[in-house]
mmCIF file of C-alpha atoms in Angstrom:
data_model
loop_
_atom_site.group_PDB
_atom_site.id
_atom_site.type_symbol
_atom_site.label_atom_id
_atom_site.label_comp_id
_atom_site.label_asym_id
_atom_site.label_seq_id
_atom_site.Cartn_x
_atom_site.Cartn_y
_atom_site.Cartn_z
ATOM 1 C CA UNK A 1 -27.643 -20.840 -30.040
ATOM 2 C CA UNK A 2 -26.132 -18.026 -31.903
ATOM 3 C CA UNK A 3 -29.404 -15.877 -32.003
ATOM 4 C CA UNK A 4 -29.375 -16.440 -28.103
ATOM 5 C CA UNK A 5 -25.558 -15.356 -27.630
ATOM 6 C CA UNK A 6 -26.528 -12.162 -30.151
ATOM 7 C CA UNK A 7 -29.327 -11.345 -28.537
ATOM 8 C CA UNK A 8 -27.795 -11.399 -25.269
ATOM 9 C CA UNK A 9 -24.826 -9.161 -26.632
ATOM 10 C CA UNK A 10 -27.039 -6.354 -27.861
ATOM 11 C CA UNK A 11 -28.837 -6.254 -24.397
ATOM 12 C CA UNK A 12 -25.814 -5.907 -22.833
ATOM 13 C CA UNK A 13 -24.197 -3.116 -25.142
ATOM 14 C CA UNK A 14 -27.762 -1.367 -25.060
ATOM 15 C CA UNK A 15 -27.909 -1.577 -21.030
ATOM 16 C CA UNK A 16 -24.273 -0.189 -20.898
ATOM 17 C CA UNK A 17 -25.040 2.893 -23.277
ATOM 18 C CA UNK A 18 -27.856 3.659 -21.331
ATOM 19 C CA UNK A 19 -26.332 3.348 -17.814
ATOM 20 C CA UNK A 20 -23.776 5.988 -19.440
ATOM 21 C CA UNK A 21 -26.813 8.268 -20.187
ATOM 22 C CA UNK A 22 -28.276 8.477 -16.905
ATOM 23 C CA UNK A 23 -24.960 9.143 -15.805
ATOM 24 C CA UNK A 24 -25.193 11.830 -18.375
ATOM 25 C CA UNK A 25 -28.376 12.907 -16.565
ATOM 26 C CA UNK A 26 -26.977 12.907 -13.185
ATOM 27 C CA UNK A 27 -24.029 14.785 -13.870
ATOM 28 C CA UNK A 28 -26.812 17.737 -15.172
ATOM 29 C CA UNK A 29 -29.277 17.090 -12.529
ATOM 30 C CA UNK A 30 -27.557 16.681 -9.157
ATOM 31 C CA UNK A 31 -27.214 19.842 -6.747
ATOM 32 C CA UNK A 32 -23.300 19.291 -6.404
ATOM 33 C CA UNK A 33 -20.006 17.892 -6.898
ATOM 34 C CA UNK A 34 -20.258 15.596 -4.399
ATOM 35 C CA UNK A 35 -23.719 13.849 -5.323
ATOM 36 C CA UNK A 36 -22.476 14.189 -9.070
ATOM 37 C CA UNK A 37 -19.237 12.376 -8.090
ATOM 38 C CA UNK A 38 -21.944 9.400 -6.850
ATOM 39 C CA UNK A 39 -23.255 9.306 -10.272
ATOM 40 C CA UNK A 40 -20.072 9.448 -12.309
ATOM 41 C CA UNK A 41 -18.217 7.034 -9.989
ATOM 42 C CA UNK A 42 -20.788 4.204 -10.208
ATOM 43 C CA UNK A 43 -23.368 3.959 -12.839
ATOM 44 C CA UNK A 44 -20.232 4.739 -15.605
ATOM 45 C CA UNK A 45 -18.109 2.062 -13.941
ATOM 46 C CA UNK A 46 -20.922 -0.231 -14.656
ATOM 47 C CA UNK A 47 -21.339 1.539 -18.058
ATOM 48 C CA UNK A 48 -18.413 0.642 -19.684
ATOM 49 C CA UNK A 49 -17.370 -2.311 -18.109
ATOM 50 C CA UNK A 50 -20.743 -3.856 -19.902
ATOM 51 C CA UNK A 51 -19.883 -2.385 -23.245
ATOM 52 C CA UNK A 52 -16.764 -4.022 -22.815
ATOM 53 C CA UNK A 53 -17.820 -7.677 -21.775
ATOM 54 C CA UNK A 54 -20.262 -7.341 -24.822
ATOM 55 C CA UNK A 55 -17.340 -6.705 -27.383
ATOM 56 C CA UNK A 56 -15.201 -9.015 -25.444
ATOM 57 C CA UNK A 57 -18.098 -11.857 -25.653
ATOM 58 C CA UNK A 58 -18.363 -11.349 -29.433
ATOM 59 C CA UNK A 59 -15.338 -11.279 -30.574
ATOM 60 C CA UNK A 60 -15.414 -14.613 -28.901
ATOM 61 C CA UNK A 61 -18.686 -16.260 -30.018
ATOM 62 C CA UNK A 62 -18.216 -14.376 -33.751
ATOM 63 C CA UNK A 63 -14.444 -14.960 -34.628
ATOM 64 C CA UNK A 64 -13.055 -17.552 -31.510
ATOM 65 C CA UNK A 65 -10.455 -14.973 -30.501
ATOM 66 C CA UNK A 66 -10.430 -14.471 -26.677
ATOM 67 C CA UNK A 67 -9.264 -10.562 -25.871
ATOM 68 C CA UNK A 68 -6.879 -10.618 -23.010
ATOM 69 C CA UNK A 69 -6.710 -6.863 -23.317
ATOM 70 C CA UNK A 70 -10.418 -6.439 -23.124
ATOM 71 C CA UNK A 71 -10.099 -8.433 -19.454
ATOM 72 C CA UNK A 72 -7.304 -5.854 -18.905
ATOM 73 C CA UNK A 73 -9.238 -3.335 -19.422
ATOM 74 C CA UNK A 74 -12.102 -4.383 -18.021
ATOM 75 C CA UNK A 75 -9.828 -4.941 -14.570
ATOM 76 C CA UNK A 76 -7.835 -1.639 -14.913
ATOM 77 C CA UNK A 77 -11.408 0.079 -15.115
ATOM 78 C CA UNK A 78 -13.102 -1.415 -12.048
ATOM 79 C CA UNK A 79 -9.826 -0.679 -10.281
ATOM 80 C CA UNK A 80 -9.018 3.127 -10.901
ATOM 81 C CA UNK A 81 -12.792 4.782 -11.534
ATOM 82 C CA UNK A 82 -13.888 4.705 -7.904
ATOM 83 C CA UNK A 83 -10.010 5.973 -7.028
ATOM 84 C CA UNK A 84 -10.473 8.721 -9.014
ATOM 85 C CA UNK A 85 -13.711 9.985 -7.709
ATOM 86 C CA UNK A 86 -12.978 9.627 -4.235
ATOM 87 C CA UNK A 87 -9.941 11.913 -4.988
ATOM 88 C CA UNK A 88 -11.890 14.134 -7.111
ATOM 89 C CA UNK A 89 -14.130 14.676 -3.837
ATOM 90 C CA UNK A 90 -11.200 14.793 -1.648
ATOM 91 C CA UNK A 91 -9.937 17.461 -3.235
ATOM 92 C CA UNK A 92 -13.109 19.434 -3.680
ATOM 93 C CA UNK A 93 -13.780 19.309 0.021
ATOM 94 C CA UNK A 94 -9.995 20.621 0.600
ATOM 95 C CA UNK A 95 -10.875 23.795 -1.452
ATOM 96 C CA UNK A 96 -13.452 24.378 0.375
ATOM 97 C CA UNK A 97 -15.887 23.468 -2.470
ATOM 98 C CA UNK A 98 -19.564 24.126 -0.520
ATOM 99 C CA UNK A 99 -21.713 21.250 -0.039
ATOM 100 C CA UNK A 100 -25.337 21.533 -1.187
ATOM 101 C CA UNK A 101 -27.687 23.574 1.110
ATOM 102 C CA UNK A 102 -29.912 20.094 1.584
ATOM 103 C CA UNK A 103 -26.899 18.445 3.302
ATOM 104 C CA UNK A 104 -27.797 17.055 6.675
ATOM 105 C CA UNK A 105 -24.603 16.539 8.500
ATOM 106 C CA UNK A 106 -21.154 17.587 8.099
ATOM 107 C CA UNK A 107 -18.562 15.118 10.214
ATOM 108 C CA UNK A 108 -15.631 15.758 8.232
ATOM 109 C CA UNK A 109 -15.595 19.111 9.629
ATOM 110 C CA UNK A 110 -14.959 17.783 13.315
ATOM 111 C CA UNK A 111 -11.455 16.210 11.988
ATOM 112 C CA UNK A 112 -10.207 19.986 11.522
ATOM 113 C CA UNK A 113 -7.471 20.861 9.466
ATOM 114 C CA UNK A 114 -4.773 18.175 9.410
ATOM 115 C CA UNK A 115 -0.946 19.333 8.731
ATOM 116 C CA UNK A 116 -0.776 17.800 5.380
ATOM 117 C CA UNK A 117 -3.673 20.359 3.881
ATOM 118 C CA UNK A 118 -2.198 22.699 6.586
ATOM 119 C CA UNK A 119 0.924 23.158 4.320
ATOM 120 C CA UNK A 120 -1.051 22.852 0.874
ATOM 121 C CA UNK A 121 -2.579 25.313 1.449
ATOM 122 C CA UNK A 122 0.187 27.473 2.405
ATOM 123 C CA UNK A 123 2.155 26.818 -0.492
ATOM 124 C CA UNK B 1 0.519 -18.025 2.370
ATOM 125 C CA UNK B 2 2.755 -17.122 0.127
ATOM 126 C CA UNK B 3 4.987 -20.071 2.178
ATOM 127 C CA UNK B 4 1.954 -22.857 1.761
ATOM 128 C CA UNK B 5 1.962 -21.443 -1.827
ATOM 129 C CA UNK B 6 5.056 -22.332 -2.223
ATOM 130 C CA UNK B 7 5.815 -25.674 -0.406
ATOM 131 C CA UNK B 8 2.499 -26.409 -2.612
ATOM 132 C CA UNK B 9 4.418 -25.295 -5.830
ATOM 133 C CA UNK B 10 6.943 -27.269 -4.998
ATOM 134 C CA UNK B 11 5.452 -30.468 -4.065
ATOM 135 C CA UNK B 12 3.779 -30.272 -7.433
ATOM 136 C CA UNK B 13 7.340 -30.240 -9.047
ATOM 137 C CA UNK B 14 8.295 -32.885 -6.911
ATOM 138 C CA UNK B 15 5.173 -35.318 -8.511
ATOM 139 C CA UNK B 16 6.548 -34.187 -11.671
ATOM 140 C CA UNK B 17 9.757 -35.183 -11.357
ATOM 141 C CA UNK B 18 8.679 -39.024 -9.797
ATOM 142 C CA UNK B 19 6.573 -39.150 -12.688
ATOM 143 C CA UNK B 20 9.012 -38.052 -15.938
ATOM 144 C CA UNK B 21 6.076 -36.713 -17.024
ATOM 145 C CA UNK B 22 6.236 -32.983 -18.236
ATOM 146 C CA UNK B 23 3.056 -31.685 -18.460
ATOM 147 C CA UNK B 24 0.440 -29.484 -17.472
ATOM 148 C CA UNK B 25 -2.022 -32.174 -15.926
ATOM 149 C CA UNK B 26 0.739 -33.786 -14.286
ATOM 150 C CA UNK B 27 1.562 -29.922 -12.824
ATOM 151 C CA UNK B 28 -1.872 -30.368 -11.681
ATOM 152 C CA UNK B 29 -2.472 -33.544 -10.151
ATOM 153 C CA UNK B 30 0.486 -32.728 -8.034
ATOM 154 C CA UNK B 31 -0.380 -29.821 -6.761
ATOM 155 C CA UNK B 32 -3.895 -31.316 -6.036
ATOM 156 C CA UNK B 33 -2.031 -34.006 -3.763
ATOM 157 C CA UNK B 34 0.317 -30.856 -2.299
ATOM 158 C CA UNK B 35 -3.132 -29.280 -1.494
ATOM 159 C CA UNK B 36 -4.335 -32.659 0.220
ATOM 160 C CA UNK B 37 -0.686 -32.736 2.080
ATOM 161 C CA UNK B 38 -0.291 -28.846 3.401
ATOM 162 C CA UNK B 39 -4.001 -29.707 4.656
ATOM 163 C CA UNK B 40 -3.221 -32.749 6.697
ATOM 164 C CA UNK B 41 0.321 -31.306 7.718
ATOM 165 C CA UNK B 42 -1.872 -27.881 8.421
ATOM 166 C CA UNK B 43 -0.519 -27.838 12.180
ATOM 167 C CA UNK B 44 2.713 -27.860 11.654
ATOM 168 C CA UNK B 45 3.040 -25.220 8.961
ATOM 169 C CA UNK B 46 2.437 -21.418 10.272
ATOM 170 C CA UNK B 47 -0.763 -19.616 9.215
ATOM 171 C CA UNK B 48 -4.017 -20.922 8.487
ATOM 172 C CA UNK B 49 -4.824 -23.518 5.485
ATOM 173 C CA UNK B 50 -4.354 -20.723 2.767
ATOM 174 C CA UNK B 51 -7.375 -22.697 0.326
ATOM 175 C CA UNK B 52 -9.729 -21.548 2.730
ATOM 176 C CA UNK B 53 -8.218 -18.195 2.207
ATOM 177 C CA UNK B 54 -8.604 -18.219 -1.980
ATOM 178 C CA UNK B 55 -12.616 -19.520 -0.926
ATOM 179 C CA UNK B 56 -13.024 -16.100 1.083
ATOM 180 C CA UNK B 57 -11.672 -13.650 -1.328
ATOM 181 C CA UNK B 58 -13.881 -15.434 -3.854
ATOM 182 C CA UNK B 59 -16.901 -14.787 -2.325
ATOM 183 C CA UNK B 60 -15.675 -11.057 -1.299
ATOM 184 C CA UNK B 61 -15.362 -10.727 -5.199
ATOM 185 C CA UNK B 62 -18.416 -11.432 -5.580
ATOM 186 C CA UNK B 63 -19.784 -9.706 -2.754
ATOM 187 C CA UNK B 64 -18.072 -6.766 -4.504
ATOM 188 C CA UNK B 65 -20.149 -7.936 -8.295
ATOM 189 C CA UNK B 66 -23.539 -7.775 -6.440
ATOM 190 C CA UNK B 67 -22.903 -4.380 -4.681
ATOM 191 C CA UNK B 68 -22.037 -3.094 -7.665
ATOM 192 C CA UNK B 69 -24.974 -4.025 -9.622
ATOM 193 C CA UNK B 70 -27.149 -2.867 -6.612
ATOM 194 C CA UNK B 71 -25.451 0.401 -6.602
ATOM 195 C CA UNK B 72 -26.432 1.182 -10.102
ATOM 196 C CA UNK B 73 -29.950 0.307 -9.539
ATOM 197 C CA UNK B 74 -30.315 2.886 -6.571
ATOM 198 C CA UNK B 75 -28.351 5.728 -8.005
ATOM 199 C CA UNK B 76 -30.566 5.481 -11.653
ATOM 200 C CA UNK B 77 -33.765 5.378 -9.002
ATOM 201 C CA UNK B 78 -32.283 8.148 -7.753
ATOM 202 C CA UNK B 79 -31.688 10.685 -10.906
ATOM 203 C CA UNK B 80 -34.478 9.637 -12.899
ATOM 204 C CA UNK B 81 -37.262 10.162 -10.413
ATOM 205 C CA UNK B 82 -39.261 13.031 -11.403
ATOM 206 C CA UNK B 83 -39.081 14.638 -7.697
ATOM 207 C CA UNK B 84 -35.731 15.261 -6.732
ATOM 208 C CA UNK B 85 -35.772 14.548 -2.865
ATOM 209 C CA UNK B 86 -31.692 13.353 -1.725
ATOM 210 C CA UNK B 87 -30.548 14.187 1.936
ATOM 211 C CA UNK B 88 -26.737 14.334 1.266
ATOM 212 C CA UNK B 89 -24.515 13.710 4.469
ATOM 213 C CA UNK B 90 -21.285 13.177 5.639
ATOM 214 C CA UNK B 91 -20.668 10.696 8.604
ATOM 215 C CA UNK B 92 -17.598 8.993 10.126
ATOM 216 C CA UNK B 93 -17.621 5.330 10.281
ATOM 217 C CA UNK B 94 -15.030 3.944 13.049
ATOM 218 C CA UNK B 95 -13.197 0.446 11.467
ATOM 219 C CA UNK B 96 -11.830 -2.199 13.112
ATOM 220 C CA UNK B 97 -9.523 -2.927 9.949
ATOM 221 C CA UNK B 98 -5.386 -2.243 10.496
ATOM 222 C CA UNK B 99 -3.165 -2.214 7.433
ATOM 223 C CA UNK B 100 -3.508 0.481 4.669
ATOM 224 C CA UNK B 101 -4.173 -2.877 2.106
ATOM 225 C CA UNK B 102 -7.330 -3.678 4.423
ATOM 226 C CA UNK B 103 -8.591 0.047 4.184
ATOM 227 C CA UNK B 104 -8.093 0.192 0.608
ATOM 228 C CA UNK B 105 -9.783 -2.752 0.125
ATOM 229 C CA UNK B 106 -12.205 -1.450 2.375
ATOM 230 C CA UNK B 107 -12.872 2.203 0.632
ATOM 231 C CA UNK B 108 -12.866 0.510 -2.657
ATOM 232 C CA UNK B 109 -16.099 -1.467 -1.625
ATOM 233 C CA UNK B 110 -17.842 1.563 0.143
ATOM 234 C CA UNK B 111 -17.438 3.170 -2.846
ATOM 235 C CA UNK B 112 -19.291 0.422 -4.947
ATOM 236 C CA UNK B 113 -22.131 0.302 -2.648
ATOM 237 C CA UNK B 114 -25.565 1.847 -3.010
ATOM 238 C CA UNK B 115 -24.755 5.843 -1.653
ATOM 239 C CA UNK B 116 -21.539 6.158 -0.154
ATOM 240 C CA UNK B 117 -18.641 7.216 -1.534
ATOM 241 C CA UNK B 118 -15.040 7.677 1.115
ATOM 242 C CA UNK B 119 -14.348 10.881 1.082
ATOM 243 C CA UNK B 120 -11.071 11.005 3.917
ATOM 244 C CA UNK B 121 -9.517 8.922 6.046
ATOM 245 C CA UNK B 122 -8.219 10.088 9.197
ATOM 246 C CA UNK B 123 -4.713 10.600 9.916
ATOM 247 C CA UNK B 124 -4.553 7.169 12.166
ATOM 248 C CA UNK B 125 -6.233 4.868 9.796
ATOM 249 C CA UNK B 126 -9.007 4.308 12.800
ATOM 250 C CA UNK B 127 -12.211 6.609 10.899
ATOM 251 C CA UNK B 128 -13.262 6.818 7.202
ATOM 252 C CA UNK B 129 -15.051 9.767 6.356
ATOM 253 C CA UNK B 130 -18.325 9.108 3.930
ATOM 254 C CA UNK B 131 -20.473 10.740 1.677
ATOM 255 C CA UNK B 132 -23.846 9.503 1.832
ATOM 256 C CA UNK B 133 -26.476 10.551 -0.800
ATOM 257 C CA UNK B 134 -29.416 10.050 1.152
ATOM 258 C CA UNK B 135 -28.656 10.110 5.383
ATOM 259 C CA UNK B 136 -31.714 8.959 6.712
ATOM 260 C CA UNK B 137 -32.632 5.838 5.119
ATOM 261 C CA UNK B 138 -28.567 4.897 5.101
ATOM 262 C CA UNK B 139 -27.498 5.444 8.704
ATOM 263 C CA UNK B 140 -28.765 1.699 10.116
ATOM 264 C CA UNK B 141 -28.659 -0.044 6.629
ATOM 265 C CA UNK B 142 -25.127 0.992 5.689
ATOM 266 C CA UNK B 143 -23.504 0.067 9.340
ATOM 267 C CA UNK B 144 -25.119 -3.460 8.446
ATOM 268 C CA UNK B 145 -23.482 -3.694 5.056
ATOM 269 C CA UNK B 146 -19.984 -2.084 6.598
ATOM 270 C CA UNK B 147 -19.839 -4.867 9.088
ATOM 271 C CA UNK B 148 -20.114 -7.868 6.682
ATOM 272 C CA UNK B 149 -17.398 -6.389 4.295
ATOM 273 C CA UNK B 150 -15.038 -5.733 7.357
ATOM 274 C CA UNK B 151 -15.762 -9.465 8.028
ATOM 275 C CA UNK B 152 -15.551 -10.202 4.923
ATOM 276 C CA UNK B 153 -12.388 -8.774 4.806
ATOM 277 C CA UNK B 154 -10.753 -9.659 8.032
ATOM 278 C CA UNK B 155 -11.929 -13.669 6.676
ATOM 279 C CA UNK B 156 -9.111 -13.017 3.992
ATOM 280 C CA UNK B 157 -6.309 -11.281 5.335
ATOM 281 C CA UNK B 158 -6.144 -13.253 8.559
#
């Protein structure tokens, strides 16, 4: 039983370590912010968030002590990452950060230049 | 809800205090026969039976588990294949949703699916702007996936 449980917790901290390399990978291999903003938003969520539930899970199985700051963080993770790259993009489009030369369509241009980033960028 | 929540509460307290009996399990038999009450009594209290409610915003957590795990699989497919071929895209995607809690809830999701990420909203709340790593392939699929989470959605908050 606790084999099973240990081998199941090394998968899990291996598979999270390596999702965070491929992120690595992506950040260094996709044309631009945007695309890298795919990788870092998602595969690192997932990352970390299995790292966690690993240490989480064995400090359970391995000592009986249940980590309500683990599921905290675990939460507080899953909540803000994808917030923070979909303002990271927002604001690279706002500066006028170019998309990638392969890009196929462009409908954010249509909305033109609301008041908002009107005066931001008059300031 | 929070109202059927809290007739529910109360009814609980209420099998506490004909029982003299203090405890947790007591708590929760009596709210298990406040649940059974609010759903006979269902047509005279406002709203809809809010249980069915807690059902649907456990399935659109879990909804939100799966797209997550897909997600990963399709953006490692994506980096790690030798050949680098991505069609990146921005398109508008009209919702039906109203409040800004339904479009967060919204944005958060297209952001946890496989190749979108939100990158605006418009000023009225009625188009999200998204990023789409590969255009072609997502166009059809993605309006699929967009419709059950809006439905998904909408199942929860009314």
């Amino acid at each position: 039983m606790t084999e099973t449980v240990n081998i199941f917790i090394g998968v899990l901290v291996l598979l999270g370590a390596l999702l965070s390399l491929i992120t690595t990978f992506g950040l260094l291999r996709l044309p631009d912010v945007y695309c890298r903003s795919h990788a870092a938003s998602k595969s690192a969520t997932l990352g970390v968030l299995l790292v966690l539930v690993a240490a989480l899970l064995y400090f359970w199985f391995e000592d009986n002590y249940f980590s309500a700051r683990l599921v905290l963080g675990i939460v507080f993770v899953f909540v803000t990452s994808p917030v923070a790259g979909h303002l990271l993009i927002r604001a690279a489009y706002y500066t006028d950060v170019p998309l990638w030369k392969g890009s196929v369509q462009d409908d954010l241009k249509k909305k033109g230049q609301s008041n908002i980033v009107q005066q931001m960028k008059n300031s | 809800m929070a109202f059927q929540i809290l007739i529910n509460i109360m009814v609980a307290g209420t099998w506490m205090f004909l029982k003299n009996d203090w405890s947790f399990p007591s708590f929760f038999v009596g709210y298990f026969w406040g649940l059974i009450l609010i759903l006979a009594m269902r047509r005279f209290i406002p709203g809809r039976f809010y249980f069915s409610r807690i059902i649907a915003a456990g399935k659109l957590f879990f909804l939100f588990l799966r797209e997550l795990l897909l997600a990963n699989v399709q953006v490692v497919r994506d980096i790690l294949r030798p050949k680098l071929d991505i069609k990146p895209g921005i398109f508008a995607l009209p919702t039906d949703l109203k409040t800004d809690w339904e479009i967060t809830l919204l944005s958060l999701l297209i952001t946890l699916t496989p190749g979108t990420l939100v990158m605006d909203i418009s000023d009225d709340n009625k188009i999200l702007y998204i990023h789409a790593i590969n255009m072609p392939d997502a166009d059809q699929a993605i309006s699929d996936i967009k419709n059950s989470f809006e439905k998904a959605i909408m199942e929860v908050t009314r």
